[in-house]
């Protein structure tokens, strides 16, 4: 049974997904009569008309590489503003306009301009690095304002200049422009997240930001196998990643409790293996078109999907569908519990390798990104030698599809294949096997379970989640350094960071968000921001301003006591649901 999608929340072209609101409401979740809300909003607008911008230029999360505030350069977005954009950046400008239109109520037309055109909002794609002539105001020597000296930009970097007359974002690639647009979104008042028009001054703090990522791989993982999540939920997670400049979504597509992706050559994988979930719910699976839709939606937001087919363990659902893959050639019962490590495909049977080749071939063909994740974790019942031989063969099958192998760090003892990436999820940074694999050429994605696992509880009373790797509140998620975390894995071998969300206990969209926020932005900052900006006190105060944004956008989050959230404004935007109120799907 493919997914049964709920209607997209913002019309046929999927943009940011938002909660629906009652007509006439000014802020979501508020039960005050519309006229009263309009009066309050208008009053607040008058109060702020002459004031400084409510957000500061250095409030951005993740922290930019360099920030040069210029209070004389505050800009106010007006109703007649247009977005002017270099032709190749048009799609980013369209997305930015779509984020800003609902709350401002402004038309914000998008028009093409030659690369150097100016206007209230200008997005310039400059294939070579912006120089003093192309990006005035970005050099100390331009105006003596103490602005940065800029050597250039490449990849995902961008410059953002705010002056009294306009905002200019410059980047070498559409991804860079997109990250700059997300920064601009954060610099507008929190009310910009409202799905309906709000009367306020749309102020942007003046100055210059010069920004680029520390690591190329910044991701989160969603386990859609323990509990299945419909396409719309996954798209919404993509939006959450993109806000914080995360650029990879790892989908854990297969496990004991469910097989979630259609494979034409082995149709029972999804049809039979997809019909279960933790707790005995109906499960579900993505058709090829569902998966293509996720991949395309993510690509538009500069997020690469990393599909995981977990092998040789975590395969009960596959064995149920095709008993010939099981060591005893007998179908096991469906599994709806939460234990790990008991199942595996038969490494001594040639049919197993035909299965692996077919599956990775089909998944690779549907996946535009360069990665294919082979899993490899917790195959406790497979003897070390057969495990190694299996992995080496499976790695070569992935390589034959043209994709680069990613796998959990248990893959480390197997032979190296070109480009191989190990995802390290240990809790003790002394790991000689991983260090040895790095010496043989492996790169590493860091997901230390005691800092980056978003299925861990925040505190003893967190209603869902595990605690085997400890309790992880925001500070613990933030206080580590991917560049030095594992002994023998130098920063040069670190591809980046990823925050996995396993879903044994997580079964609704609101629960997913509750576990992501506010820890996801902490991990995003470790992946993006230069180490020199790392500062818990400053991070917690920057993050505090995001609470009202999430509340206004209808994003569920935990109001962690470690964060100095601003006093609740009036009227109160409330998160729509708390996990403890949520109906469980299975
Ligand atoms: C370990 S970490 C697992 C998963 C579980 C998770 C729960 C890893 C690669 N495997 O199978 O879902 O713990 O926290």
JSON list of C-alpha atoms in Angstrom, two decimals, residues 129-314:
[
{"chain": "A", "resi": 129, "resn": "UNK", "atom": "CA", "xyz": [33.86, 35.12, -6.59]},
{"chain": "A", "resi": 130, "resn": "UNK", "atom": "CA", "xyz": [32.28, 38.50, -5.94]},
{"chain": "A", "resi": 131, "resn": "UNK", "atom": "CA", "xyz": [34.92, 41.20, -5.93]},
{"chain": "A", "resi": 132, "resn": "UNK", "atom": "CA", "xyz": [34.89, 44.78, -4.77]},
{"chain": "A", "resi": 133, "resn": "UNK", "atom": "CA", "xyz": [33.23, 45.93, -7.97]},
{"chain": "A", "resi": 134, "resn": "UNK", "atom": "CA", "xyz": [30.53, 43.26, -7.97]},
{"chain": "A", "resi": 135, "resn": "UNK", "atom": "CA", "xyz": [29.71, 43.44, -4.29]},
{"chain": "A", "resi": 136, "resn": "UNK", "atom": "CA", "xyz": [30.16, 46.97, -3.03]},
{"chain": "A", "resi": 137, "resn": "UNK", "atom": "CA", "xyz": [30.16, 47.28, 0.71]},
{"chain": "A", "resi": 138, "resn": "UNK", "atom": "CA", "xyz": [31.77, 43.92, 1.32]},
{"chain": "A", "resi": 139, "resn": "UNK", "atom": "CA", "xyz": [35.31, 45.24, 1.61]},
{"chain": "A", "resi": 140, "resn": "UNK", "atom": "CA", "xyz": [36.78, 47.20, 4.45]},
{"chain": "A", "resi": 141, "resn": "UNK", "atom": "CA", "xyz": [38.26, 49.52, 1.89]},
{"chain": "A", "resi": 142, "resn": "UNK", "atom": "CA", "xyz": [34.92, 50.26, 0.19]},
{"chain": "A", "resi": 143, "resn": "UNK", "atom": "CA", "xyz": [33.36, 52.48, 2.75]},
{"chain": "A", "resi": 144, "resn": "UNK", "atom": "CA", "xyz": [35.66, 52.38, 5.75]},
{"chain": "A", "resi": 145, "resn": "UNK", "atom": "CA", "xyz": [32.86, 50.79, 7.79]},
{"chain": "A", "resi": 146, "resn": "UNK", "atom": "CA", "xyz": [35.08, 48.04, 9.10]},
{"chain": "A", "resi": 147, "resn": "UNK", "atom": "CA", "xyz": [33.48, 45.53, 6.77]},
{"chain": "A", "resi": 148, "resn": "UNK", "atom": "CA", "xyz": [35.30, 42.39, 5.80]},
{"chain": "A", "resi": 149, "resn": "UNK", "atom": "CA", "xyz": [37.96, 41.99, 3.17]},
{"chain": "A", "resi": 150, "resn": "UNK", "atom": "CA", "xyz": [36.58, 39.33, 0.87]},
{"chain": "A", "resi": 151, "resn": "UNK", "atom": "CA", "xyz": [38.76, 37.03, -1.14]},
{"chain": "A", "resi": 152, "resn": "UNK", "atom": "CA", "xyz": [35.93, 35.26, -2.77]},
{"chain": "A", "resi": 153, "resn": "UNK", "atom": "CA", "xyz": [33.26, 32.67, -2.46]},
{"chain": "A", "resi": 154, "resn": "UNK", "atom": "CA", "xyz": [32.68, 29.24, -3.80]},
{"chain": "A", "resi": 155, "resn": "UNK", "atom": "CA", "xyz": [30.37, 26.33, -3.21]},
{"chain": "A", "resi": 156, "resn": "UNK", "atom": "CA", "xyz": [27.75, 26.96, -0.59]},
{"chain": "A", "resi": 157, "resn": "UNK", "atom": "CA", "xyz": [29.09, 30.29, 0.68]},
{"chain": "A", "resi": 158, "resn": "UNK", "atom": "CA", "xyz": [27.32, 33.63, 0.30]},
{"chain": "A", "resi": 159, "resn": "UNK", "atom": "CA", "xyz": [27.55, 37.31, 1.14]},
{"chain": "A", "resi": 160, "resn": "UNK", "atom": "CA", "xyz": [24.61, 39.22, 2.49]},
{"chain": "A", "resi": 161, "resn": "UNK", "atom": "CA", "xyz": [24.68, 43.04, 2.54]},
{"chain": "A", "resi": 162, "resn": "UNK", "atom": "CA", "xyz": [21.94, 45.06, 4.19]},
{"chain": "A", "resi": 163, "resn": "UNK", "atom": "CA", "xyz": [21.92, 48.81, 3.69]},
{"chain": "A", "resi": 164, "resn": "UNK", "atom": "CA", "xyz": [19.17, 51.37, 4.19]},
{"chain": "A", "resi": 165, "resn": "UNK", "atom": "CA", "xyz": [18.23, 50.99, 0.52]},
{"chain": "A", "resi": 166, "resn": "UNK", "atom": "CA", "xyz": [18.17, 47.23, 0.14]},
{"chain": "A", "resi": 167, "resn": "UNK", "atom": "CA", "xyz": [19.40, 43.73, 0.70]},
{"chain": "A", "resi": 168, "resn": "UNK", "atom": "CA", "xyz": [21.81, 42.04, -1.64]},
{"chain": "A", "resi": 169, "resn": "UNK", "atom": "CA", "xyz": [22.73, 38.36, -1.51]},
{"chain": "A", "resi": 170, "resn": "UNK", "atom": "CA", "xyz": [25.66, 37.22, -3.62]},
{"chain": "A", "resi": 171, "resn": "UNK", "atom": "CA", "xyz": [26.88, 33.67, -4.14]},
{"chain": "A", "resi": 172, "resn": "UNK", "atom": "CA", "xyz": [28.74, 31.52, -6.61]},
{"chain": "A", "resi": 173, "resn": "UNK", "atom": "CA", "xyz": [26.07, 28.78, -6.72]},
{"chain": "A", "resi": 174, "resn": "UNK", "atom": "CA", "xyz": [22.30, 28.49, -6.28]},
{"chain": "A", "resi": 175, "resn": "UNK", "atom": "CA", "xyz": [22.99, 26.56, -3.03]},
{"chain": "A", "resi": 176, "resn": "UNK", "atom": "CA", "xyz": [24.92, 29.55, -1.69]},
{"chain": "A", "resi": 177, "resn": "UNK", "atom": "CA", "xyz": [22.10, 31.92, -2.67]},
{"chain": "A", "resi": 178, "resn": "UNK", "atom": "CA", "xyz": [19.62, 29.60, -0.97]},
{"chain": "A", "resi": 179, "resn": "UNK", "atom": "CA", "xyz": [21.59, 29.62, 2.30]},
{"chain": "A", "resi": 180, "resn": "UNK", "atom": "CA", "xyz": [21.80, 33.41, 2.08]},
{"chain": "A", "resi": 181, "resn": "UNK", "atom": "CA", "xyz": [18.03, 33.57, 1.56]},
{"chain": "A", "resi": 182, "resn": "UNK", "atom": "CA", "xyz": [17.51, 31.42, 4.68]},
{"chain": "A", "resi": 183, "resn": "UNK", "atom": "CA", "xyz": [19.71, 33.87, 6.60]},
{"chain": "A", "resi": 184, "resn": "UNK", "atom": "CA", "xyz": [17.62, 36.79, 5.39]},
{"chain": "A", "resi": 185, "resn": "UNK", "atom": "CA", "xyz": [14.48, 34.99, 6.51]},
{"chain": "A", "resi": 186, "resn": "UNK", "atom": "CA", "xyz": [15.94, 34.69, 10.03]},
{"chain": "A", "resi": 187, "resn": "UNK", "atom": "CA", "xyz": [16.80, 38.39, 10.06]},
{"chain": "A", "resi": 188, "resn": "UNK", "atom": "CA", "xyz": [13.17, 39.43, 9.61]},
{"chain": "A", "resi": 189, "resn": "UNK", "atom": "CA", "xyz": [10.90, 39.61, 12.68]},
{"chain": "A", "resi": 190, "resn": "UNK", "atom": "CA", "xyz": [9.57, 36.25, 13.95]},
{"chain": "A", "resi": 191, "resn": "UNK", "atom": "CA", "xyz": [6.13, 37.19, 12.60]},
{"chain": "A", "resi": 192, "resn": "UNK", "atom": "CA", "xyz": [7.51, 36.42, 9.12]},
{"chain": "A", "resi": 193, "resn": "UNK", "atom": "CA", "xyz": [6.62, 32.80, 9.93]},
{"chain": "A", "resi": 194, "resn": "UNK", "atom": "CA", "xyz": [2.92, 33.61, 10.15]},
{"chain": "A", "resi": 195, "resn": "UNK", "atom": "CA", "xyz": [0.80, 31.86, 7.51]},
{"chain": "A", "resi": 196, "resn": "UNK", "atom": "CA", "xyz": [-1.51, 34.87, 7.38]},
{"chain": "A", "resi": 197, "resn": "UNK", "atom": "CA", "xyz": [-0.76, 38.62, 7.04]},
{"chain": "A", "resi": 198, "resn": "UNK", "atom": "CA", "xyz": [0.60, 40.46, 10.04]},
{"chain": "A", "resi": 199, "resn": "UNK", "atom": "CA", "xyz": [0.82, 44.26, 10.35]},
{"chain": "A", "resi": 200, "resn": "UNK", "atom": "CA", "xyz": [4.36, 45.03, 11.47]},
{"chain": "A", "resi": 201, "resn": "UNK", "atom": "CA", "xyz": [7.47, 46.78, 10.25]},
{"chain": "A", "resi": 202, "resn": "UNK", "atom": "CA", "xyz": [9.47, 44.26, 8.23]},
{"chain": "A", "resi": 203, "resn": "UNK", "atom": "CA", "xyz": [12.85, 45.45, 9.40]},
{"chain": "A", "resi": 204, "resn": "UNK", "atom": "CA", "xyz": [16.18, 43.82, 8.56]},
{"chain": "A", "resi": 205, "resn": "UNK", "atom": "CA", "xyz": [19.27, 44.76, 10.63]},
{"chain": "A", "resi": 206, "resn": "UNK", "atom": "CA", "xyz": [21.98, 46.57, 8.65]},
{"chain": "A", "resi": 207, "resn": "UNK", "atom": "CA", "xyz": [25.48, 45.30, 7.94]},
{"chain": "A", "resi": 208, "resn": "UNK", "atom": "CA", "xyz": [27.28, 42.51, 6.15]},
{"chain": "A", "resi": 209, "resn": "UNK", "atom": "CA", "xyz": [27.51, 38.75, 6.62]},
{"chain": "A", "resi": 210, "resn": "UNK", "atom": "CA", "xyz": [30.20, 36.68, 4.94]},
{"chain": "A", "resi": 211, "resn": "UNK", "atom": "CA", "xyz": [29.48, 33.01, 5.34]},
{"chain": "A", "resi": 212, "resn": "UNK", "atom": "CA", "xyz": [30.47, 29.54, 4.25]},
{"chain": "A", "resi": 213, "resn": "UNK", "atom": "CA", "xyz": [30.27, 26.05, 5.79]},
{"chain": "A", "resi": 214, "resn": "UNK", "atom": "CA", "xyz": [32.95, 24.37, 7.87]},
{"chain": "A", "resi": 215, "resn": "UNK", "atom": "CA", "xyz": [32.05, 20.85, 6.63]},
{"chain": "A", "resi": 216, "resn": "UNK", "atom": "CA", "xyz": [30.55, 19.79, 3.29]},
{"chain": "A", "resi": 217, "resn": "UNK", "atom": "CA", "xyz": [28.21, 17.15, 4.78]},
{"chain": "A", "resi": 218, "resn": "UNK", "atom": "CA", "xyz": [25.61, 18.35, 7.27]},
{"chain": "A", "resi": 219, "resn": "UNK", "atom": "CA", "xyz": [22.66, 16.07, 7.77]},
{"chain": "A", "resi": 220, "resn": "UNK", "atom": "CA", "xyz": [19.91, 14.46, 9.73]},
{"chain": "A", "resi": 221, "resn": "UNK", "atom": "CA", "xyz": [18.51, 10.94, 9.51]},
{"chain": "A", "resi": 222, "resn": "UNK", "atom": "CA", "xyz": [14.89, 9.95, 9.69]},
{"chain": "A", "resi": 223, "resn": "UNK", "atom": "CA", "xyz": [14.11, 6.31, 10.49]},
{"chain": "A", "resi": 224, "resn": "UNK", "atom": "CA", "xyz": [11.00, 5.63, 8.41]},
{"chain": "A", "resi": 225, "resn": "UNK", "atom": "CA", "xyz": [11.30, 1.87, 9.03]},
{"chain": "A", "resi": 226, "resn": "UNK", "atom": "CA", "xyz": [10.39, 1.52, 12.72]},
{"chain": "A", "resi": 227, "resn": "UNK", "atom": "CA", "xyz": [7.45, 3.83, 12.13]},
{"chain": "A", "resi": 228, "resn": "UNK", "atom": "CA", "xyz": [6.42, 4.87, 8.66]},
{"chain": "A", "resi": 229, "resn": "UNK", "atom": "CA", "xyz": [6.01, 8.58, 7.89]},
{"chain": "A", "resi": 230, "resn": "UNK", "atom": "CA", "xyz": [3.94, 9.77, 4.93]},
{"chain": "A", "resi": 231, "resn": "UNK", "atom": "CA", "xyz": [5.62, 11.79, 2.17]},
{"chain": "A", "resi": 232, "resn": "UNK", "atom": "CA", "xyz": [4.24, 15.09, 3.52]},
{"chain": "A", "resi": 233, "resn": "UNK", "atom": "CA", "xyz": [5.93, 14.53, 6.88]},
{"chain": "A", "resi": 234, "resn": "UNK", "atom": "CA", "xyz": [9.24, 13.86, 5.16]},
{"chain": "A", "resi": 235, "resn": "UNK", "atom": "CA", "xyz": [8.89, 17.02, 3.06]},
{"chain": "A", "resi": 236, "resn": "UNK", "atom": "CA", "xyz": [8.31, 19.02, 6.20]},
{"chain": "A", "resi": 237, "resn": "UNK", "atom": "CA", "xyz": [11.48, 17.56, 7.74]},
{"chain": "A", "resi": 238, "resn": "UNK", "atom": "CA", "xyz": [13.34, 18.66, 4.59]},
{"chain": "A", "resi": 239, "resn": "UNK", "atom": "CA", "xyz": [12.10, 22.20, 5.23]},
{"chain": "A", "resi": 240, "resn": "UNK", "atom": "CA", "xyz": [13.37, 22.03, 8.80]},
{"chain": "A", "resi": 241, "resn": "UNK", "atom": "CA", "xyz": [16.80, 20.91, 7.61]},
{"chain": "A", "resi": 242, "resn": "UNK", "atom": "CA", "xyz": [16.99, 23.60, 4.96]},
{"chain": "A", "resi": 243, "resn": "UNK", "atom": "CA", "xyz": [16.24, 26.38, 7.47]},
{"chain": "A", "resi": 244, "resn": "UNK", "atom": "CA", "xyz": [19.43, 25.50, 9.32]},
{"chain": "A", "resi": 245, "resn": "UNK", "atom": "CA", "xyz": [21.60, 24.96, 6.25]},
{"chain": "A", "resi": 246, "resn": "UNK", "atom": "CA", "xyz": [21.69, 21.19, 6.63]},
{"chain": "A", "resi": 247, "resn": "UNK", "atom": "CA", "xyz": [22.22, 19.70, 3.19]},
{"chain": "A", "resi": 248, "resn": "UNK", "atom": "CA", "xyz": [21.66, 15.92, 3.55]},
{"chain": "A", "resi": 249, "resn": "UNK", "atom": "CA", "xyz": [18.62, 13.86, 4.52]},
{"chain": "A", "resi": 250, "resn": "UNK", "atom": "CA", "xyz": [19.53, 10.26, 5.30]},
{"chain": "A", "resi": 251, "resn": "UNK", "atom": "CA", "xyz": [16.47, 8.01, 5.04]},
{"chain": "A", "resi": 252, "resn": "UNK", "atom": "CA", "xyz": [16.75, 4.75, 7.00]},
{"chain": "A", "resi": 253, "resn": "UNK", "atom": "CA", "xyz": [14.47, 2.88, 4.58]},
{"chain": "A", "resi": 254, "resn": "UNK", "atom": "CA", "xyz": [14.67, -0.71, 5.80]},
{"chain": "A", "resi": 255, "resn": "UNK", "atom": "CA", "xyz": [14.77, -2.51, 9.12]},
{"chain": "A", "resi": 256, "resn": "UNK", "atom": "CA", "xyz": [13.31, -5.48, 10.96]},
{"chain": "A", "resi": 257, "resn": "UNK", "atom": "CA", "xyz": [9.96, -3.76, 11.41]},
{"chain": "A", "resi": 258, "resn": "UNK", "atom": "CA", "xyz": [9.41, -2.57, 7.86]},
{"chain": "A", "resi": 259, "resn": "UNK", "atom": "CA", "xyz": [10.71, -2.27, 4.29]},
{"chain": "A", "resi": 260, "resn": "UNK", "atom": "CA", "xyz": [9.68, 1.16, 3.01]},
{"chain": "A", "resi": 261, "resn": "UNK", "atom": "CA", "xyz": [10.75, 1.47, -0.61]},
{"chain": "A", "resi": 262, "resn": "UNK", "atom": "CA", "xyz": [9.27, -0.23, -3.68]},
{"chain": "A", "resi": 263, "resn": "UNK", "atom": "CA", "xyz": [11.70, -2.48, -5.55]},
{"chain": "A", "resi": 264, "resn": "UNK", "atom": "CA", "xyz": [10.23, -3.66, -8.86]},
{"chain": "A", "resi": 265, "resn": "UNK", "atom": "CA", "xyz": [12.43, -6.74, -9.17]},
{"chain": "A", "resi": 266, "resn": "UNK", "atom": "CA", "xyz": [11.53, -7.93, -5.64]},
{"chain": "A", "resi": 267, "resn": "UNK", "atom": "CA", "xyz": [7.97, -6.62, -5.22]},
{"chain": "A", "resi": 268, "resn": "UNK", "atom": "CA", "xyz": [7.17, -8.46, -1.99]},
{"chain": "A", "resi": 269, "resn": "UNK", "atom": "CA", "xyz": [9.80, -6.42, -0.13]},
{"chain": "A", "resi": 270, "resn": "UNK", "atom": "CA", "xyz": [7.42, -3.47, 0.03]},
{"chain": "A", "resi": 271, "resn": "UNK", "atom": "CA", "xyz": [4.11, -5.29, -0.37]},
{"chain": "A", "resi": 272, "resn": "UNK", "atom": "CA", "xyz": [4.77, -7.79, 2.41]},
{"chain": "A", "resi": 273, "resn": "UNK", "atom": "CA", "xyz": [7.76, -6.30, 4.22]},
{"chain": "A", "resi": 274, "resn": "UNK", "atom": "CA", "xyz": [6.19, -2.85, 4.29]},
{"chain": "A", "resi": 275, "resn": "UNK", "atom": "CA", "xyz": [3.00, -3.88, 6.05]},
{"chain": "A", "resi": 276, "resn": "UNK", "atom": "CA", "xyz": [4.36, -3.85, 9.60]},
{"chain": "A", "resi": 277, "resn": "UNK", "atom": "CA", "xyz": [5.69, -1.32, 12.11]},
{"chain": "A", "resi": 278, "resn": "UNK", "atom": "CA", "xyz": [6.74, -1.10, 15.74]},
{"chain": "A", "resi": 279, "resn": "UNK", "atom": "CA", "xyz": [3.71, -1.69, 17.91]},
{"chain": "A", "resi": 280, "resn": "UNK", "atom": "CA", "xyz": [1.81, -3.54, 15.19]},
{"chain": "A", "resi": 281, "resn": "UNK", "atom": "CA", "xyz": [0.61, -0.59, 13.12]},
{"chain": "A", "resi": 282, "resn": "UNK", "atom": "CA", "xyz": [-0.14, -0.85, 9.39]},
{"chain": "A", "resi": 283, "resn": "UNK", "atom": "CA", "xyz": [3.25, 0.44, 8.23]},
{"chain": "A", "resi": 284, "resn": "UNK", "atom": "CA", "xyz": [3.46, 1.75, 4.66]},
{"chain": "A", "resi": 285, "resn": "UNK", "atom": "CA", "xyz": [5.99, 2.23, 1.92]},
{"chain": "A", "resi": 286, "resn": "UNK", "atom": "CA", "xyz": [7.07, 4.73, -0.71]},
{"chain": "A", "resi": 287, "resn": "UNK", "atom": "CA", "xyz": [6.25, 4.01, -4.33]},
{"chain": "A", "resi": 288, "resn": "UNK", "atom": "CA", "xyz": [8.91, 4.98, -6.83]},
{"chain": "A", "resi": 289, "resn": "UNK", "atom": "CA", "xyz": [6.98, 8.18, -7.49]},
{"chain": "A", "resi": 290, "resn": "UNK", "atom": "CA", "xyz": [6.72, 8.94, -3.76]},
{"chain": "A", "resi": 291, "resn": "UNK", "atom": "CA", "xyz": [10.46, 8.57, -3.44]},
{"chain": "A", "resi": 292, "resn": "UNK", "atom": "CA", "xyz": [11.10, 10.66, -6.56]},
{"chain": "A", "resi": 293, "resn": "UNK", "atom": "CA", "xyz": [8.89, 13.37, -5.08]},
{"chain": "A", "resi": 294, "resn": "UNK", "atom": "CA", "xyz": [10.90, 13.43, -1.85]},
{"chain": "A", "resi": 295, "resn": "UNK", "atom": "CA", "xyz": [14.18, 13.54, -3.75]},
{"chain": "A", "resi": 296, "resn": "UNK", "atom": "CA", "xyz": [12.99, 16.36, -6.03]},
{"chain": "A", "resi": 297, "resn": "UNK", "atom": "CA", "xyz": [11.53, 18.41, -3.17]},
{"chain": "A", "resi": 298, "resn": "UNK", "atom": "CA", "xyz": [14.80, 18.04, -1.28]},
{"chain": "A", "resi": 299, "resn": "UNK", "atom": "CA", "xyz": [16.91, 18.90, -4.33]},
{"chain": "A", "resi": 300, "resn": "UNK", "atom": "CA", "xyz": [15.03, 22.16, -4.81]},
{"chain": "A", "resi": 301, "resn": "UNK", "atom": "CA", "xyz": [16.02, 23.02, -1.23]},
{"chain": "A", "resi": 302, "resn": "UNK", "atom": "CA", "xyz": [19.63, 21.98, -1.85]},
{"chain": "A", "resi": 303, "resn": "UNK", "atom": "CA", "xyz": [19.24, 18.89, 0.29]},
{"chain": "A", "resi": 304, "resn": "UNK", "atom": "CA", "xyz": [20.65, 15.57, -0.99]},
{"chain": "A", "resi": 305, "resn": "UNK", "atom": "CA", "xyz": [18.80, 12.39, -0.06]},
{"chain": "A", "resi": 306, "resn": "UNK", "atom": "CA", "xyz": [20.99, 9.51, 1.19]},
{"chain": "A", "resi": 307, "resn": "UNK", "atom": "CA", "xyz": [19.03, 6.25, 0.99]},
{"chain": "A", "resi": 308, "resn": "UNK", "atom": "CA", "xyz": [19.96, 3.47, 3.42]},
{"chain": "A", "resi": 309, "resn": "UNK", "atom": "CA", "xyz": [19.36, -0.21, 2.78]},
{"chain": "A", "resi": 310, "resn": "UNK", "atom": "CA", "xyz": [20.48, -1.78, 6.04]},
{"chain": "A", "resi": 311, "resn": "UNK", "atom": "CA", "xyz": [22.45, -5.04, 5.46]},
{"chain": "A", "resi": 312, "resn": "UNK", "atom": "CA", "xyz": [23.20, -7.77, 6.41]},
{"chain": "A", "resi": 313, "resn": "UNK", "atom": "CA", "xyz": [21.38, -7.34, 9.76]},
{"chain": "A", "resi": 314, "resn": "UNK", "atom": "CA", "xyz": [18.14, -5.45, 10.50]}
]
